[in-house]
Coordinates of C-alpha atoms and ligand atoms in Angstrom, one line a residue:
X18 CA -121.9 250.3 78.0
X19 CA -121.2 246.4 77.6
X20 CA -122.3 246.9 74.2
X21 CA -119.9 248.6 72.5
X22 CA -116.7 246.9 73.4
X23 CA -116.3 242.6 73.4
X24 CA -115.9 241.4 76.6
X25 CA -113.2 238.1 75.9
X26 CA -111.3 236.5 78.9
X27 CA -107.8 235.5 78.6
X28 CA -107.9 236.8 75.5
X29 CA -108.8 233.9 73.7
X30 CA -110.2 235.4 70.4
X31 CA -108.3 238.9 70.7
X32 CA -106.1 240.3 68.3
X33 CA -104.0 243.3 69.4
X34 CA -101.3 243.5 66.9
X35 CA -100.4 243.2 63.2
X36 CA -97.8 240.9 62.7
X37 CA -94.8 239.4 60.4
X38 CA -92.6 237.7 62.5
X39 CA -94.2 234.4 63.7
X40 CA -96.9 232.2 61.9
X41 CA -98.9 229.5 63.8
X42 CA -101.6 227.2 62.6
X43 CA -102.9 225.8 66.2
X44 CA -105.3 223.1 63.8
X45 CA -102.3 221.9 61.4
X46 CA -99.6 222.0 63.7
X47 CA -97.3 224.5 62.3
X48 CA -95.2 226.6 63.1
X49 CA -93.0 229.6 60.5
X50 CA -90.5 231.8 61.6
X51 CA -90.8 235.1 58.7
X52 CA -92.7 232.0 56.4
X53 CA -89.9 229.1 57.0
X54 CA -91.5 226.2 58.7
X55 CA -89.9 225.3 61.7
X56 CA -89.0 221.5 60.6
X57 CA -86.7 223.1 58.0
X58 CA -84.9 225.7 60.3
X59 CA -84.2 223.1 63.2
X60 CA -82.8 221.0 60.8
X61 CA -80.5 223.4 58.7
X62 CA -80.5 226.7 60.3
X63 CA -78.9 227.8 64.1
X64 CA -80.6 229.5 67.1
X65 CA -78.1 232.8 66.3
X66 CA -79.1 232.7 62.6
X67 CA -83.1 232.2 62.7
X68 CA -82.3 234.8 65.6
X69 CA -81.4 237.4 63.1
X70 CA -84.3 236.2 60.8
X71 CA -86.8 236.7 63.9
X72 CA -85.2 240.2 64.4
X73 CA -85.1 241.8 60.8
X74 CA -87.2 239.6 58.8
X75 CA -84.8 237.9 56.3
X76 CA -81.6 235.0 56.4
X77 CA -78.7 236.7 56.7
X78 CA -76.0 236.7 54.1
X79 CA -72.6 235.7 55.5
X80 CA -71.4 239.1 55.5
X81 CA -74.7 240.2 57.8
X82 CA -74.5 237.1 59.9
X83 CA -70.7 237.2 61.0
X84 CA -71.2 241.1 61.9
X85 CA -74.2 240.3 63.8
X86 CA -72.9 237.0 65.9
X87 CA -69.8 239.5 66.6
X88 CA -71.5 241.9 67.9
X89 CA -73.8 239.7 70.0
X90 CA -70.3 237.8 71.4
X91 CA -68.7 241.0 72.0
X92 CA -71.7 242.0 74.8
X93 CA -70.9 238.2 76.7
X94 CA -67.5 239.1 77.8
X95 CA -67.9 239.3 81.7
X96 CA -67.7 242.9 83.4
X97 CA -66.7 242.6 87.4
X98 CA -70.1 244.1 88.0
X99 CA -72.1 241.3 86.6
X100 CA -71.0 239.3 89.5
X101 CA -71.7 242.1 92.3
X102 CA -75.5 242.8 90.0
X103 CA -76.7 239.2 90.1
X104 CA -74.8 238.2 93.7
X105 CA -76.8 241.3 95.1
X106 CA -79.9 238.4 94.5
X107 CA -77.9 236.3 96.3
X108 CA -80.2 236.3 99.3
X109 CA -79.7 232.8 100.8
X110 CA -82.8 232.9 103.5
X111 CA -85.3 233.3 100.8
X112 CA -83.6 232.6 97.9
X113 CA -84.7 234.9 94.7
X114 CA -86.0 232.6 91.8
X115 CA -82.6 232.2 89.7
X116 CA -84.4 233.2 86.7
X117 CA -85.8 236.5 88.4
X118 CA -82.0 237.0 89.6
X119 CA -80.6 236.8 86.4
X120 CA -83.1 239.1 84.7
X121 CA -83.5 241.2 87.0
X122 CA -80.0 241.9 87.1
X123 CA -79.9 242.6 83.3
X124 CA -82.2 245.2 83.9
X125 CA -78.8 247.0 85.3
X126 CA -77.5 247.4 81.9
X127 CA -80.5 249.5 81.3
X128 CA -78.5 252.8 79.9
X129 CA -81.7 254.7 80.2
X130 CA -81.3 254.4 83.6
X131 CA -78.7 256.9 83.0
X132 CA -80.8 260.4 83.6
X133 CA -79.0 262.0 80.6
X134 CA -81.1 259.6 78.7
X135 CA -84.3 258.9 80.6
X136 CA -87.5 259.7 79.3
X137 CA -86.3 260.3 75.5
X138 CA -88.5 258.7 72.9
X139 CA -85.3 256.6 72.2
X140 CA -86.3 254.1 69.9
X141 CA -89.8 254.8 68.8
X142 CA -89.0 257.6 66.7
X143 CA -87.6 255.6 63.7
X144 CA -84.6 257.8 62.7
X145 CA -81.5 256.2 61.6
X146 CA -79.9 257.2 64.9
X147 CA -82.7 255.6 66.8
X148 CA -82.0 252.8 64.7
X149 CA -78.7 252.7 65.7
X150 CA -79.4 252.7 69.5
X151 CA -81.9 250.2 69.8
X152 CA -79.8 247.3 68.0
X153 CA -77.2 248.0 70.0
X154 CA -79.5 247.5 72.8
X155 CA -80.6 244.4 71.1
X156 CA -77.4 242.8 70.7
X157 CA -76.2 244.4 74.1
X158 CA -79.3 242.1 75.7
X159 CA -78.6 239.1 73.6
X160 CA -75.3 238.8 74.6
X161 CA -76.2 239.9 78.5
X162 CA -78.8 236.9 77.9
X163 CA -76.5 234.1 78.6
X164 CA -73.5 236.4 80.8
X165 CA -76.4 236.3 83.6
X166 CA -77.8 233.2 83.3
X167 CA -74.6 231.7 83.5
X168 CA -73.4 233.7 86.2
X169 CA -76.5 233.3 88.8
X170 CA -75.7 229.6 88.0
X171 CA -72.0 229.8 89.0
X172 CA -72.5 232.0 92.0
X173 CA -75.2 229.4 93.5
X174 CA -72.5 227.1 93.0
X175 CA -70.0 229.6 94.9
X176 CA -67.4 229.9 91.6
X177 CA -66.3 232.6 90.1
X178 CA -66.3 234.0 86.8
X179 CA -65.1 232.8 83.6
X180 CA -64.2 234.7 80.3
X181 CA -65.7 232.8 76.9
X182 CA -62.8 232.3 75.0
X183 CA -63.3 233.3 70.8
X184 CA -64.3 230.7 68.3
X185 CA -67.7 229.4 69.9
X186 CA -70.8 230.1 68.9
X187 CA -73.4 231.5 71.0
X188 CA -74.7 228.5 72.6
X189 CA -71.3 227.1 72.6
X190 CA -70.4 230.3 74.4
X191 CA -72.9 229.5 77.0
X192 CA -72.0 226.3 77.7
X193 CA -68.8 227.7 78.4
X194 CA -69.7 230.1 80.5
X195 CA -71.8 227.9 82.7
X196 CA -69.6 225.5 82.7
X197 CA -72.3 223.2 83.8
X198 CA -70.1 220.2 84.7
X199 CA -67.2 222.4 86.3
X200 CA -64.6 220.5 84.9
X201 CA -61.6 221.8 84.1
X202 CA -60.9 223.3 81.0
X203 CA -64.5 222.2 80.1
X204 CA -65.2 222.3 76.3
X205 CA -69.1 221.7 75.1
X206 CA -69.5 218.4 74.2
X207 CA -70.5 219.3 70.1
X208 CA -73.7 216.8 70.5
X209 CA -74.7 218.6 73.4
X210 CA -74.0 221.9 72.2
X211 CA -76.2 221.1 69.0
X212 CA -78.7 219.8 70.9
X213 CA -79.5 222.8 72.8
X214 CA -79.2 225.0 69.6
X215 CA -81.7 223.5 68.4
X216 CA -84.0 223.5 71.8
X217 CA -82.7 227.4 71.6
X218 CA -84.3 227.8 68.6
X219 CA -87.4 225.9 68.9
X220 CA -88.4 228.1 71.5
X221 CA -86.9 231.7 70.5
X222 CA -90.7 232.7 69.1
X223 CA -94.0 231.8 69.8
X224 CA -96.1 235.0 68.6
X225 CA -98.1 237.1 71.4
X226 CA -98.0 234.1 73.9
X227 CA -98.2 235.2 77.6
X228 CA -94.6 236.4 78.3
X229 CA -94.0 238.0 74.6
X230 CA -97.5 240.4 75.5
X231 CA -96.0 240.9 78.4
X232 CA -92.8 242.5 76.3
X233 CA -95.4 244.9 74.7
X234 CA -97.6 245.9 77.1
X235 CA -94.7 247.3 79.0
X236 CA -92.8 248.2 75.6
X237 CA -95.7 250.4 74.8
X238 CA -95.5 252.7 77.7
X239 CA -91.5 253.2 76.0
X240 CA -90.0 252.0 79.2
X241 CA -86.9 250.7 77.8
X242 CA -86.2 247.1 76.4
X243 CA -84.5 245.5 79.8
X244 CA -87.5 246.7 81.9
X245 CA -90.0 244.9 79.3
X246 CA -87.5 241.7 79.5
X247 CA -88.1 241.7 83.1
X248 CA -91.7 241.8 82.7
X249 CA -91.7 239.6 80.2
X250 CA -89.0 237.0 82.2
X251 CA -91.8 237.1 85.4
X252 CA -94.5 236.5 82.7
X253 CA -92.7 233.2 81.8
X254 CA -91.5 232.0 85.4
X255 CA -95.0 230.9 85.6
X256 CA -96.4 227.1 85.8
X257 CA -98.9 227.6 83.2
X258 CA -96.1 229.4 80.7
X259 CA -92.5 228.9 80.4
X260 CA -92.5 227.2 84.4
X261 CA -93.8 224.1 83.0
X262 CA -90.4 222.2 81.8
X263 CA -89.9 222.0 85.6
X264 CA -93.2 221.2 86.4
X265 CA -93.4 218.3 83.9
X266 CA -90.4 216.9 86.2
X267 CA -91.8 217.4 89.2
X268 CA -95.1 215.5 88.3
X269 CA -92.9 213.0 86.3
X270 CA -91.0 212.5 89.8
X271 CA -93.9 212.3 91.6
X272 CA -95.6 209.6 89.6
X273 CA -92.6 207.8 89.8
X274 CA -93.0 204.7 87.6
X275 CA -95.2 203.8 85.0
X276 CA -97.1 201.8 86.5
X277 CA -98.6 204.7 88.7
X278 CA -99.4 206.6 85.3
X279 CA -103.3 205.5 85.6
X280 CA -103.9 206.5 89.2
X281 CA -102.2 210.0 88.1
X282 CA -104.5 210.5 85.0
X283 CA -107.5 209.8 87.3
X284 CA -106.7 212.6 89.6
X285 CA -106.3 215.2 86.3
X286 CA -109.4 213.9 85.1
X287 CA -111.0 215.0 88.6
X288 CA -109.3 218.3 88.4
X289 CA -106.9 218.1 91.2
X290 CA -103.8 218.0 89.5
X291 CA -102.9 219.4 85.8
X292 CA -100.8 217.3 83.3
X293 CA -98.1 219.8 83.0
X294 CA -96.5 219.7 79.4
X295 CA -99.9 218.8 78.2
X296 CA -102.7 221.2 76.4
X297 CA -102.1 224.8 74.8
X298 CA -104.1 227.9 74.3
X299 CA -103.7 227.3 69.9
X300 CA -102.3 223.6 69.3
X301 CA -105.5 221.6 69.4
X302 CA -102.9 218.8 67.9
X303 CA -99.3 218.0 68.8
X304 CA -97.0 221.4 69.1
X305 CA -94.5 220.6 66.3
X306 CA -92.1 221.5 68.8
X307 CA -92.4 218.2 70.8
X308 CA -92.0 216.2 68.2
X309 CA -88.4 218.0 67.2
X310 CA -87.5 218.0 70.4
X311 CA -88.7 214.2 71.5
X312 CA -85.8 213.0 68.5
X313 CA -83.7 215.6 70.0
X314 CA -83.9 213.3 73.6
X315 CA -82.8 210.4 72.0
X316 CA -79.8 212.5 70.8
X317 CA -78.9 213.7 73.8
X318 CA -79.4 210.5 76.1
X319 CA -77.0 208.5 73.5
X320 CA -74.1 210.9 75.3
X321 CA -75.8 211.8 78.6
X322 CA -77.3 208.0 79.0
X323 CA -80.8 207.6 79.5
X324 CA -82.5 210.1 81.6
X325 CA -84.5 207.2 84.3
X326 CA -87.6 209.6 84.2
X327 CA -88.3 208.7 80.4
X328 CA -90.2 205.7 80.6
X329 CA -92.7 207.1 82.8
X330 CA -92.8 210.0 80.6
X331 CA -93.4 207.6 77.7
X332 CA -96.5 205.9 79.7
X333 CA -97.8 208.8 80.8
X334 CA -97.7 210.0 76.9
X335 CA -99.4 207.3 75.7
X336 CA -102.1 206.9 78.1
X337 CA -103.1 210.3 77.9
X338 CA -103.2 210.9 73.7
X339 CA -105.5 207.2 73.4
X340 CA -107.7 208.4 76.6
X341 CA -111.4 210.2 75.4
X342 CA -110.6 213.1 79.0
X343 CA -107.6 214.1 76.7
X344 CA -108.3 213.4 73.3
X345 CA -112.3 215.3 73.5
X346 CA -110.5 218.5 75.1
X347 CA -107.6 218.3 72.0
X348 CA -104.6 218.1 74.7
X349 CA -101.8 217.3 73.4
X350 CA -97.9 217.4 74.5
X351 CA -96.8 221.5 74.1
X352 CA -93.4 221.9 74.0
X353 CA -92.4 221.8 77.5
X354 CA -93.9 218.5 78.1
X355 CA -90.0 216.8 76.6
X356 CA -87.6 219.5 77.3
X357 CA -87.0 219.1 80.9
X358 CA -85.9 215.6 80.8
X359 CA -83.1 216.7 78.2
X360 CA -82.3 219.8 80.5
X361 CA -81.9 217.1 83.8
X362 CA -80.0 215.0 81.7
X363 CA -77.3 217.7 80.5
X364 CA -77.0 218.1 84.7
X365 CA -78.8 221.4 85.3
X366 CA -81.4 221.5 88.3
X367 CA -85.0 221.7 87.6
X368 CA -85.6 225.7 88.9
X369 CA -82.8 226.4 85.9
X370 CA -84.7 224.8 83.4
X371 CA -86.8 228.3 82.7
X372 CA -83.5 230.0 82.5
X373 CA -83.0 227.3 79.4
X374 CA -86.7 228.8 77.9
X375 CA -86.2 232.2 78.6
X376 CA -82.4 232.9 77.5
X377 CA -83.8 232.2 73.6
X378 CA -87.5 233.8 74.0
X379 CA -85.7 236.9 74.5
X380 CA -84.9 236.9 70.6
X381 CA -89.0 236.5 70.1
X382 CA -89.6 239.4 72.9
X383 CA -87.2 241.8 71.0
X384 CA -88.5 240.6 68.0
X385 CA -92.1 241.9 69.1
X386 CA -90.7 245.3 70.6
X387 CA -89.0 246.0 67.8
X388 CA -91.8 245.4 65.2
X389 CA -93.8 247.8 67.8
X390 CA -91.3 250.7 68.2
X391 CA -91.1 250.8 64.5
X392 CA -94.5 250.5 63.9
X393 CA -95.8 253.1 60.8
X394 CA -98.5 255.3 63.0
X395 CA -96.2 255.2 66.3
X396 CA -96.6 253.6 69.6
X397 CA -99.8 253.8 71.1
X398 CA -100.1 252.6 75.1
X399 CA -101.8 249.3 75.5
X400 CA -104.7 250.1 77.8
X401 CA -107.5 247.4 77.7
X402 CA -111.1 248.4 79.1
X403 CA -113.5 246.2 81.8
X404 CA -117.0 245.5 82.1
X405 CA -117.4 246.8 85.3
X406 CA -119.7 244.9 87.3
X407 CA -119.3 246.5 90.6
X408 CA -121.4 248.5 93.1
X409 CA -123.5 251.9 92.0
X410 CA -123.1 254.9 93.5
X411 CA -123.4 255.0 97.6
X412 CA -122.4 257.2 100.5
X413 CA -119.5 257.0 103.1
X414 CA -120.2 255.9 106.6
X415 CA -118.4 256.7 109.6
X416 CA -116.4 254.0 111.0
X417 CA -118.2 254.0 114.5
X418 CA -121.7 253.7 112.4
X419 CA -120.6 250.6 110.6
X420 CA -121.5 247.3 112.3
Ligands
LIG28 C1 -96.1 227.3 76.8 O1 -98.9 230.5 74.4 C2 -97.9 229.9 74.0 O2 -97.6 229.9 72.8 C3 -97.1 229.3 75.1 C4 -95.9 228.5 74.7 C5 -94.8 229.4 74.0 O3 -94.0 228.9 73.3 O4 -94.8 230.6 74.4 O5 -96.2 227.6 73.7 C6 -95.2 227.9 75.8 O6 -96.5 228.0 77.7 C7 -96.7 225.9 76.6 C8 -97.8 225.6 77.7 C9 -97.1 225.1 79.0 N1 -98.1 225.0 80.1 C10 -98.4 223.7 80.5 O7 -98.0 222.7 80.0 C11 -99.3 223.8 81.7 C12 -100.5 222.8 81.5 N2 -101.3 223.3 80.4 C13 -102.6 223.9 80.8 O8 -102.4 224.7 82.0 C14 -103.3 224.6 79.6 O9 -103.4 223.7 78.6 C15 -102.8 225.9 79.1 C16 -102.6 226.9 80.1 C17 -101.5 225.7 78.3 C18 -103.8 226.4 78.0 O10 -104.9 226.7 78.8 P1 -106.3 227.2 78.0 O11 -106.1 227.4 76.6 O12 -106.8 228.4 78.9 O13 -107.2 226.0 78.1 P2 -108.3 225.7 79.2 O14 -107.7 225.9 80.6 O15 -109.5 226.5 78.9 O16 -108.6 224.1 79.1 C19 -109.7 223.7 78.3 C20 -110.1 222.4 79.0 C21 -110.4 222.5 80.5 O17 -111.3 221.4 80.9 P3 -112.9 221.7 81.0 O18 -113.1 222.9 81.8 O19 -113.3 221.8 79.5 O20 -113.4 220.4 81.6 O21 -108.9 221.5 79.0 C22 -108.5 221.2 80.4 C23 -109.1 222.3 81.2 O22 -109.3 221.9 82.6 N3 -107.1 221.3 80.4 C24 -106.3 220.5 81.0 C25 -105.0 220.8 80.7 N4 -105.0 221.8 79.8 C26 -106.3 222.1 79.6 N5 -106.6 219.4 81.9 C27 -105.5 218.8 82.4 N6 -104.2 219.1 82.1 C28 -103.9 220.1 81.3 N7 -102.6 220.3 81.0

C-alpha cells in the first residue's frame, strides 16, 4: 500500500499545481510576480497595479488599469450592513480575533448564498458569462478587503462609519477609511500611504504558501471565493504564517533591550522559544522582502520617529545571521520579521498587524482560485491520501466487559 503513493509531511517536496503567477527561487533569493522581479515592481509599480498583473497575467495599459481600480473603489463604499455584519463579531467577553471578524464578515457578501444561485458550477465552467461573474466577485472582494478591515477597526474603537471620498488610491482609500489616527478630516500622510503600498505589494503573492493552499483546497470543492478567503484568512491568523508580524513584537517586547538579545538566542537554541520573523519553508537566504521592507522602516520612522523597539531588533538581527545555531539551519529574517515594527509605528495594535498581511494576500488567493477555476481539464477536488498506520481489524466489546 505505502508503496505506491509518497508519503511527504508538510508538504515539503509536493507539487500540486501548475503554475504562472508567482516565481520563487528559495536558494537566490528571488522573488517574480508573472516574470518581474520584485525589486523592480516595489520600486516602480503599485500594490493595485501588480494586483492586476497577479490576477490576469500582464501590466495593464492605462485604459485596463483605470477600469479596473474603478471598479475595485466602487465595491469600498460602505453599505449600513457592513457595520451590523462585522459588529455582530463584536462579542466583547471573548473577543473574536479582529482579523476572523473582518473576514468572516465578508463572507456575508457571498451572493451564492443566495439559494437562486447555490450550487451552480458558477465560475468553473469558463464561459464568457462565468467570466463575467467571477471578476465581479473579484473586484467585489478586493474592494470588501479594506471596507471590513477598516470597519472591525473603527467599531473596536466605538466610531462609526466613514465614506472614502474619490481621488485616492486603494491604499489611500484605506487609510481613509481607518482613519487610524481619528483625526479630523484625516488625509494619509503621502509617505505613509507609499509606504504601505509598497508593504501591500510585497506581500500580495507568495505562491502555494499555507494560507494561498488553503484558497484552493476549499476552492476546489467550488464553494464560492468568500468561503475560500475565510479559510484562507484562518490559515494566515496563525503564528507560524501570516501571525508572525505580531509575534516578532511580542518577542521583541519581551526581550526588551539589546542587551538581553544573547540570553534570548540561548533559549531558541534550546528549543523553548522560536525567533519569530526568522527561518522559511523555501528562503534558505534572506526573503528579498525584508530587505525592501527594512529601507522601507527607515522611511517610515523619518515621519513616524523611530519606533524604540528597533534597536533590539537590530541586535537581535545581527546576533542571529553571524551565530553557527542560525547560520547551519539557513535561517534568515522572512518577511514578517520587519514589518511589524512599521505597522506599530503608523499606530495600529499588534492583533491588527495580520489584518495589514492579509488585506493584500487576498490578490495572491484570488490569483490562485482563479488560475484553478479556469484550469484547461476542469476542477478536480483536492483530496490527499494517508499512510494509515492504525489498528487491524478487531471486534466490539460491550461496555460492562471493558476494564
Ligand atoms: C510567512 O510559505 C510562505 O511563503 C510564507 C510567507 C508568505 O509570504 O506566505 O513567506 C509568510 O509565513 C513567513 C514565515 C513566518 N513565520 C515565522 O517567522 C515563524 C518562525 N519561523 C519558523 O516557525 C519556521 O521557520 C517556518 C514555519 C517559517 C518554516 O518552518 P519549516 O520549513 O518547517 O522548517 P523546520 O521547522 O523544519 O526548521 C528546520 C530547523 C529546525 O531545527 P532542527 O530540528 O533541525 O534542530 O530550523 C529550526 C527548527 O527548529 N527553525 C527555527 C526557526 N525556524 C526553523 N529555530 C528557531 N527559530 C525559528 N524561527
Amino acid at each position: 500500500e505505502a508503496g505506491v503513493r509518497v508519503y511527504d509531511p508538510g508538504f515539503m517536496n509536493t507539487a500540486v499545481i501548475q503554475s504562472n503567477i508567482t516565481f520563487i527561487d528559495g536558494e537566490a533569493g528571488i522573488l517574480r510576480y508573472r516574470g518581474y522581479p520584485i525589486e523592480q515592481l516595489a520600486e516602480q509599480s503599485t500594490f493595485l497595479e501588480s494586483a492586476f498583473l497577479l490576477l490576469y497575467g500582464e501590466l495593464p495599459t492605462q485604459q485596463q488599469f483605470k477600469l479596473f481600480e474603478q471598479e475595485v473603489l466602487h465595491h469600498t463604499y460602505v453599505h449600513r450592513d457592513v457595520e451590523q455584519i462585522v459588529g455582530a463579531f463584536r462579542y466583547d467577553a471573548h473577543p473574536m480575533s479582529i482579523l476572523t471578524a473582518s473576514f468572516a464578515a465578508l463572507g456575508a457578501f457571498a451572493p451564492e448564498a443566495n439559494p437562486a444561485l447555490a450550487g451552480q458550477k458558477l465560475y468553473s465552467s469558463g464561459t464568457t458569462e462565468a467570466l463575467a461573474v467571477m471578476d465581479k466577485q473579484i473586484f467585489r472582494i478586493l474592494g470588501k478587503a479594506i471596507t471590513v478591515g477598516a470597519m472591525a477597526y473603527r467599531i473596536r474603537q466605538g466610531r462609526a462609519f466613514n465614506a472614502p471620498p474619490s481621488g485616492l488610491n486603494y491604499t489611500e482609500t484605506y487609510l481613509y477609511l481607518l482613519d487610524h489616527l481619528n483625526e479630523p478630516n484625516y488625509k494619509p500622510n503621502p509617505v505613509i500611504a507609499k509606504a504601505l503600498d509598497i508593504l501591500f505589494l510585497l506581500h500580495a503573492d507568495h505562491e502555494l504558501n499555507c494560507s494561498a493552499a488553503a484558497m484552493l483546497q476549499v476552492g476546489s470543492s467550488l464553494a464560492d471565493p468568500y468561503s475560500a478567503v475565510a479559510a484562507a484568512t484562518a490559515a494566515l491568523y496563525g503564528p507560524l504564517h501570516g501571525g508572525a508580524n505580531e509575534a516578532v513584537i511580542r518577542m521583541l517586547t519581551a526581550i526588551g533591550s539589546p542587551e538581553n538579545v544573547p540570553a534570548y538566542l540561548e533559549k531558541v537554541k534550546k528549543k523553548e522559544v522560536v525567533l519569530s520573523g526568522f527561518g522559511h519553508r523555501i528562503y534558505r537566504t534572506s526573503d528579498p522582502r525584508s530587505k525592501i521592507i527594512r529601507k522601507t522602516a527607515e522611511e517610515v520612522f523619518a515621519v513616524t520617529g523611530r519606533n524604540p523597539l528597533l534597536d533590539t531588533a537590530m541586535a537581535l538581527h545581527d546576533a542571529a545571521i553571524s551565530d553557527e545555531y542560525f547560520v547551519s539551519r539557513r535561517l534568515y529574517p522572512n518577511v514578517d520579521y520587519w514589518s511589524g515594527l512599521i505597522y506599530q509605528a503608523l499606530g495600529f495594535p499588534p492583533d491588527y498587524f495580520t489584518v495589514l498581511f492579509a488585506i493584500p494576500r487576498v490578490v495572491g488567493w484570488l490569483a490562485h482560485w482563479r488560475q484553478l477555476m479556469l484550469q484547461k481539464n476542469g476542477v478536480k477536488i483536492w483530496r490527499p491520501r494517508q499512510l494509515y498506520v492504525g489498528e487491524g481489524e478487531r471486534d466490539y466489546v460491550e461496555i460492562e466487559k471493558r476494564e
